[in-house]
CSV table of N, CA and C in Angstrom, one decimal:
chain,number,residue,atom,x,y,z
R,1,MET,N,0.9,-1.2,0.0
R,1,MET,CA,0.0,0.0,0.0
R,1,MET,C,0.9,1.2,0.0
R,2,LYS,N,0.6,2.2,-0.8
R,2,LYS,CA,1.4,3.4,-1.0
R,2,LYS,C,1.2,4.3,0.3
R,3,ALA,N,2.2,5.1,0.5
R,3,ALA,CA,2.2,5.9,1.7
R,3,ALA,C,1.1,6.9,1.6
R,4,ARG,N,0.7,7.4,0.5
R,4,ARG,CA,-0.3,8.4,0.4
R,4,ARG,C,-1.7,7.9,0.8
R,5,TRP,N,-1.9,6.6,0.4
R,5,TRP,CA,-3.2,6.0,0.8
R,5,TRP,C,-3.2,5.7,2.3
R,6,ILE,N,-2.1,5.4,2.9
R,6,ILE,CA,-2.0,5.2,4.4
R,6,ILE,C,-2.3,6.6,5.1
R,7,ILE,N,-1.7,7.6,4.5
R,7,ILE,CA,-2.0,9.0,5.1
R,7,ILE,C,-3.5,9.3,5.0
R,8,LEU,N,-4.1,9.0,3.8
R,8,LEU,CA,-5.5,9.3,3.7
R,8,LEU,C,-6.4,8.5,4.6
R,9,THR,N,-6.0,7.2,4.8
R,9,THR,CA,-6.7,6.4,5.8
R,9,THR,C,-6.6,6.9,7.2
R,10,VAL,N,-5.4,7.3,7.6
R,10,VAL,CA,-5.3,7.9,8.9
R,10,VAL,C,-6.1,9.1,9.1
R,11,ALA,N,-6.1,10.0,8.1
R,11,ALA,CA,-6.9,11.2,8.1
R,11,ALA,C,-8.4,10.9,8.2
R,12,GLY,N,-8.8,9.8,7.5
R,12,GLY,CA,-10.2,9.4,7.6
R,12,GLY,C,-10.6,8.9,9.0
R,13,LEU,N,-9.6,8.1,9.6
R,13,LEU,CA,-9.9,7.6,10.9
R,13,LEU,C,-10.0,8.8,11.9
R,14,ILE,N,-9.2,9.8,11.7
R,14,ILE,CA,-9.2,11.0,12.6
R,14,ILE,C,-10.6,11.7,12.5
R,15,VAL,N,-11.1,11.8,11.3
R,15,VAL,CA,-12.4,12.4,11.0
R,15,VAL,C,-13.5,11.6,11.7
R,16,ILE,N,-13.4,10.3,11.6
R,16,ILE,CA,-14.4,9.4,12.2
R,16,ILE,C,-14.4,9.5,13.7
R,17,ALA,N,-13.2,9.6,14.3
R,17,ALA,CA,-13.1,9.7,15.7
R,17,ALA,C,-13.6,11.1,16.2
R,18,ALA,N,-13.3,12.1,15.5
R,18,ALA,CA,-13.7,13.5,15.9
R,18,ALA,C,-15.3,13.6,15.8
R,19,TRP,N,-15.8,13.1,14.7
R,19,TRP,CA,-17.3,13.2,14.5
R,19,TRP,C,-18.0,12.3,15.5
R,20,THR,N,-17.4,11.1,15.8
R,20,THR,CA,-18.0,10.3,16.8
R,20,THR,C,-18.0,10.9,18.2
R,21,ALA,N,-16.9,11.6,18.5
R,21,ALA,CA,-16.8,12.3,19.8
R,21,ALA,C,-17.9,13.4,19.8
R,22,MET,N,-18.1,14.1,18.7
R,22,MET,CA,-19.1,15.2,18.7
R,22,MET,C,-20.5,14.6,18.8
R,23,GLY,N,-20.7,13.4,18.2
R,23,GLY,CA,-22.0,12.8,18.3
R,23,GLY,C,-22.3,12.4,19.7
R,24,ILE,N,-21.3,11.8,20.4
R,24,ILE,CA,-21.5,11.4,21.8
R,24,ILE,C,-21.7,12.6,22.7
R,25,GLY,N,-20.9,13.7,22.4
R,25,GLY,CA,-21.1,14.9,23.2
R,25,GLY,C,-22.5,15.6,23.0
R,26,TYR,N,-23.1,15.4,21.8
R,26,TYR,CA,-24.4,15.9,21.6
R,26,TYR,C,-25.4,15.4,22.6
R,27,PHE,N,-25.3,14.1,22.8
R,27,PHE,CA,-26.3,13.4,23.7
R,27,PHE,C,-26.0,13.7,25.2
R,28,TYR,N,-24.7,13.9,25.5
R,28,TYR,CA,-24.3,14.1,27.0
R,28,TYR,C,-24.4,15.5,27.4
R,29,ARG,N,-24.6,16.4,26.5
R,29,ARG,CA,-24.7,17.9,26.8
R,29,ARG,C,-23.5,18.4,27.6
R,30,PRO,N,-22.3,18.5,27.0
R,30,PRO,CA,-21.2,19.0,27.8
R,30,PRO,C,-21.3,20.5,28.0
R,31,SER,N,-20.4,21.1,28.7
R,31,SER,CA,-20.4,22.6,28.9
R,31,SER,C,-20.1,23.2,27.5
R,32,THR,N,-20.4,24.5,27.5
R,32,THR,CA,-20.3,25.2,26.2
R,32,THR,C,-18.8,25.2,25.7
R,33,PRO,N,-17.8,25.5,26.5
R,33,PRO,CA,-16.4,25.4,26.0
R,33,PRO,C,-16.0,24.1,25.4
R,34,ILE,N,-16.5,23.0,26.1
R,34,ILE,CA,-16.1,21.7,25.6
R,34,ILE,C,-16.9,21.4,24.3
R,35,TRP,N,-18.1,21.8,24.2
R,35,TRP,CA,-18.9,21.6,23.0
R,35,TRP,C,-18.3,22.4,21.8
R,36,ILE,N,-17.9,23.6,22.1
R,36,ILE,CA,-17.2,24.4,21.0
R,36,ILE,C,-15.9,23.7,20.6
R,37,GLY,N,-15.2,23.1,21.5
R,37,GLY,CA,-14.0,22.4,21.2
R,37,GLY,C,-14.2,21.2,20.3
R,38,LEU,N,-15.3,20.4,20.7
R,38,LEU,CA,-15.6,19.2,19.9
R,38,LEU,C,-16.1,19.6,18.5
R,39,VAL,N,-16.9,20.6,18.4
R,39,VAL,CA,-17.4,21.0,17.0
R,39,VAL,C,-16.2,21.5,16.2
R,40,THR,N,-15.3,22.3,16.8
R,40,THR,CA,-14.2,22.9,16.1
R,40,THR,C,-13.3,21.8,15.6
R,41,ALA,N,-13.0,20.8,16.5
R,41,ALA,CA,-12.1,19.7,16.2
R,41,ALA,C,-12.7,18.9,15.0
R,42,ALA,N,-14.0,18.6,15.1
R,42,ALA,CA,-14.7,17.9,14.0
R,42,ALA,C,-14.6,18.6,12.7
R,43,ALA,N,-14.9,19.9,12.7
R,43,ALA,CA,-14.8,20.7,11.5
R,43,ALA,C,-13.4,20.8,10.9
R,44,LEU,N,-12.4,21.0,11.8
R,44,LEU,CA,-11.0,21.1,11.3
R,44,LEU,C,-10.5,19.7,10.8
R,45,SER,N,-11.0,18.6,11.4
R,45,SER,CA,-10.5,17.3,10.9
R,45,SER,C,-11.1,17.0,9.6
R,46,LEU,N,-12.4,17.4,9.4
R,46,LEU,CA,-13.0,17.2,8.1
R,46,LEU,C,-12.4,18.0,7.0
R,47,GLU,N,-12.0,19.3,7.3
R,47,GLU,CA,-11.4,20.1,6.3
R,47,GLU,C,-10.0,19.6,6.0
R,48,GLY,N,-9.3,19.1,7.0
R,48,GLY,CA,-8.0,18.5,6.8
R,48,GLY,C,-8.1,17.3,5.9
R,49,PHE,N,-9.1,16.5,6.2
R,49,PHE,CA,-9.3,15.3,5.4
R,49,PHE,C,-9.5,15.6,3.9
R,50,LEU,N,-10.3,16.7,3.7
R,50,LEU,CA,-10.6,17.1,2.3
R,50,LEU,C,-9.4,17.6,1.6
R,51,TRP,N,-8.5,18.3,2.3
R,51,TRP,CA,-7.3,18.8,1.7
R,51,TRP,C,-6.3,17.6,1.4
R,52,VAL,N,-6.3,16.6,2.3
R,52,VAL,CA,-5.4,15.5,2.1
R,52,VAL,C,-5.9,14.7,0.9
R,53,ALA,N,-7.3,14.5,0.8
R,53,ALA,CA,-7.8,13.8,-0.3
R,53,ALA,C,-7.6,14.5,-1.6
R,54,ALA,N,-7.7,15.8,-1.6
R,54,ALA,CA,-7.4,16.6,-2.8
R,54,ALA,C,-6.0,16.4,-3.2
R,55,GLY,N,-5.1,16.4,-2.3
R,55,GLY,CA,-3.7,16.1,-2.6
R,55,GLY,C,-3.4,14.7,-3.1
R,56,VAL,N,-4.0,13.7,-2.5
R,56,VAL,CA,-3.8,12.4,-3.0
R,56,VAL,C,-4.4,12.2,-4.4
R,57,PHE,N,-5.6,12.6,-4.6
R,57,PHE,CA,-6.2,12.4,-5.9
R,57,PHE,C,-5.6,13.3,-6.9
R,58,GLY,N,-5.2,14.5,-6.5
R,58,GLY,CA,-4.5,15.4,-7.4
R,58,GLY,C,-3.2,14.9,-7.9
R,59,TRP,N,-2.4,14.3,-6.9
R,59,TRP,CA,-1.1,13.8,-7.2
R,59,TRP,C,-1.2,12.7,-8.3
R,60,GLY,N,-2.2,11.8,-8.1
R,60,GLY,CA,-2.4,10.7,-9.1
R,60,GLY,C,-2.8,11.3,-10.5
R,61,PHE,N,-3.7,12.3,-10.4
R,61,PHE,CA,-4.1,12.9,-11.7
R,61,PHE,C,-3.0,13.6,-12.4
R,62,LEU,N,-2.1,14.3,-11.7
R,62,LEU,CA,-1.0,14.9,-12.3
R,62,LEU,C,0.0,13.9,-12.8
R,63,ALA,N,0.2,12.8,-12.1
R,63,ALA,CA,1.1,11.8,-12.7
R,63,ALA,C,0.6,11.2,-14.0
R,64,LYS,N,-0.7,11.0,-14.0
R,64,LYS,CA,-1.3,10.4,-15.3
R,64,LYS,C,-1.2,11.5,-16.4
R,65,ARG,N,-1.4,12.7,-16.0
R,65,ARG,CA,-1.4,13.8,-17.0
R,65,ARG,C,0.1,14.0,-17.6
R,66,ARG,N,1.0,13.9,-16.7
R,66,ARG,CA,2.4,14.0,-17.1
R,66,ARG,C,2.8,12.9,-18.0
R,67,ALA,N,2.4,11.7,-17.7
R,67,ALA,CA,2.7,10.5,-18.6
R,67,ALA,C,2.0,10.7,-19.9
R,68,ALA,N,0.8,11.2,-20.0
R,68,ALA,CA,0.1,11.3,-21.2
R,68,ALA,C,0.8,12.4,-22.1
R,69,LEU,N,1.2,13.5,-21.4
R,69,LEU,CA,1.9,14.6,-22.2
R,69,LEU,C,3.2,14.1,-22.7
R,70,GLY,N,3.9,13.2,-21.9
R,70,GLY,CA,5.2,12.7,-22.4
R,70,GLY,C,5.0,11.8,-23.6
R,71,ARG,N,3.9,11.0,-23.6
R,71,ARG,CA,3.6,10.1,-24.7
R,71,ARG,C,3.3,11.0,-26.0
R,72,PHE,N,2.5,12.1,-25.7
R,72,PHE,CA,2.1,12.9,-26.8
R,72,PHE,C,3.4,13.6,-27.4
R,73,LYS,N,4.3,14.1,-26.5
R,73,LYS,CA,5.5,14.7,-27.0
R,73,LYS,C,6.4,13.7,-27.8
R,74,ASP,N,6.4,12.5,-27.3
R,74,ASP,CA,7.2,11.5,-28.0
R,74,ASP,C,6.6,11.2,-29.4
R,75,ARG,N,5.3,11.2,-29.5
R,75,ARG,CA,4.6,10.9,-30.7
R,75,ARG,C,4.9,12.1,-31.7
R,76,LEU,N,4.9,13.3,-31.2
R,76,LEU,CA,5.1,14.5,-32.1
R,76,LEU,C,6.5,14.6,-32.5
R,77,PHE,N,7.4,14.5,-31.6
R,77,PHE,CA,8.8,14.8,-31.9
R,77,PHE,C,9.7,13.5,-32.0
R,78,GLY,N,9.2,12.4,-31.7
R,78,GLY,CA,10.0,11.1,-31.7
R,78,GLY,C,10.7,10.9,-30.4
R,79,LYS,N,11.0,9.7,-30.1
R,79,LYS,CA,11.7,9.4,-28.9
R,79,LYS,C,13.2,9.6,-29.1
R,80,ARG,N,13.8,10.1,-28.1
R,80,ARG,CA,15.3,10.2,-28.1
R,80,ARG,C,15.9,9.1,-27.5
R,81,ASP,N,17.0,8.5,-28.1
R,81,ASP,CA,17.7,7.4,-27.5
R,81,ASP,C,18.8,8.0,-26.5
R,82,ALA,N,18.9,7.4,-25.4
R,82,ALA,CA,19.9,7.9,-24.4
R,82,ALA,C,21.3,7.5,-24.8
R,83,GLU,N,21.5,6.5,-25.6
R,83,GLU,CA,22.8,6.0,-26.0
R,83,GLU,C,23.4,6.9,-27.0
R,84,THR,N,22.7,7.4,-28.0
R,84,THR,CA,23.2,8.2,-29.1
R,84,THR,C,22.6,9.6,-29.1
R,85,PRO,N,23.4,10.6,-28.8
R,85,PRO,CA,22.8,11.9,-28.8
R,85,PRO,C,22.5,12.3,-30.3
R,86,PRO,N,21.6,13.2,-30.5
R,86,PRO,CA,21.3,13.6,-31.9
R,86,PRO,C,22.4,14.1,-32.7
R,87,THR,N,23.4,14.8,-32.1
R,87,THR,CA,24.5,15.3,-32.9
R,87,THR,C,25.6,14.3,-33.2
R,88,ALA,N,25.6,13.1,-32.6
R,88,ALA,CA,26.6,12.1,-32.8
R,88,ALA,C,26.2,11.1,-33.9
R,89,GLN,N,25.0,11.3,-34.5
R,89,GLN,CA,24.6,10.3,-35.5
R,89,GLN,C,25.3,10.6,-36.8
R,90,PRO,N,25.6,9.5,-37.6
R,90,PRO,CA,26.3,9.8,-38.9
R,90,PRO,C,25.5,10.4,-40.0
């Protein structure tokens, strides 16, 4: 499993834990400062998860885009061989 998927999974588990804590706090009616802390932690964890997800999926998209552009460039201009530079050809 790639590291980026592990990071996304950990971020998802943090979101689940924060929202579960907020749901439990909703029924136990904690004091106002504790409730504000729970809601803030849940909101920030969800925002962090969305940023991490955007990074993970964006990274994969950019890698695919870079490969496609490389293939397109090779098709237009031809592949260059690493062994023989273009100026050394007879």
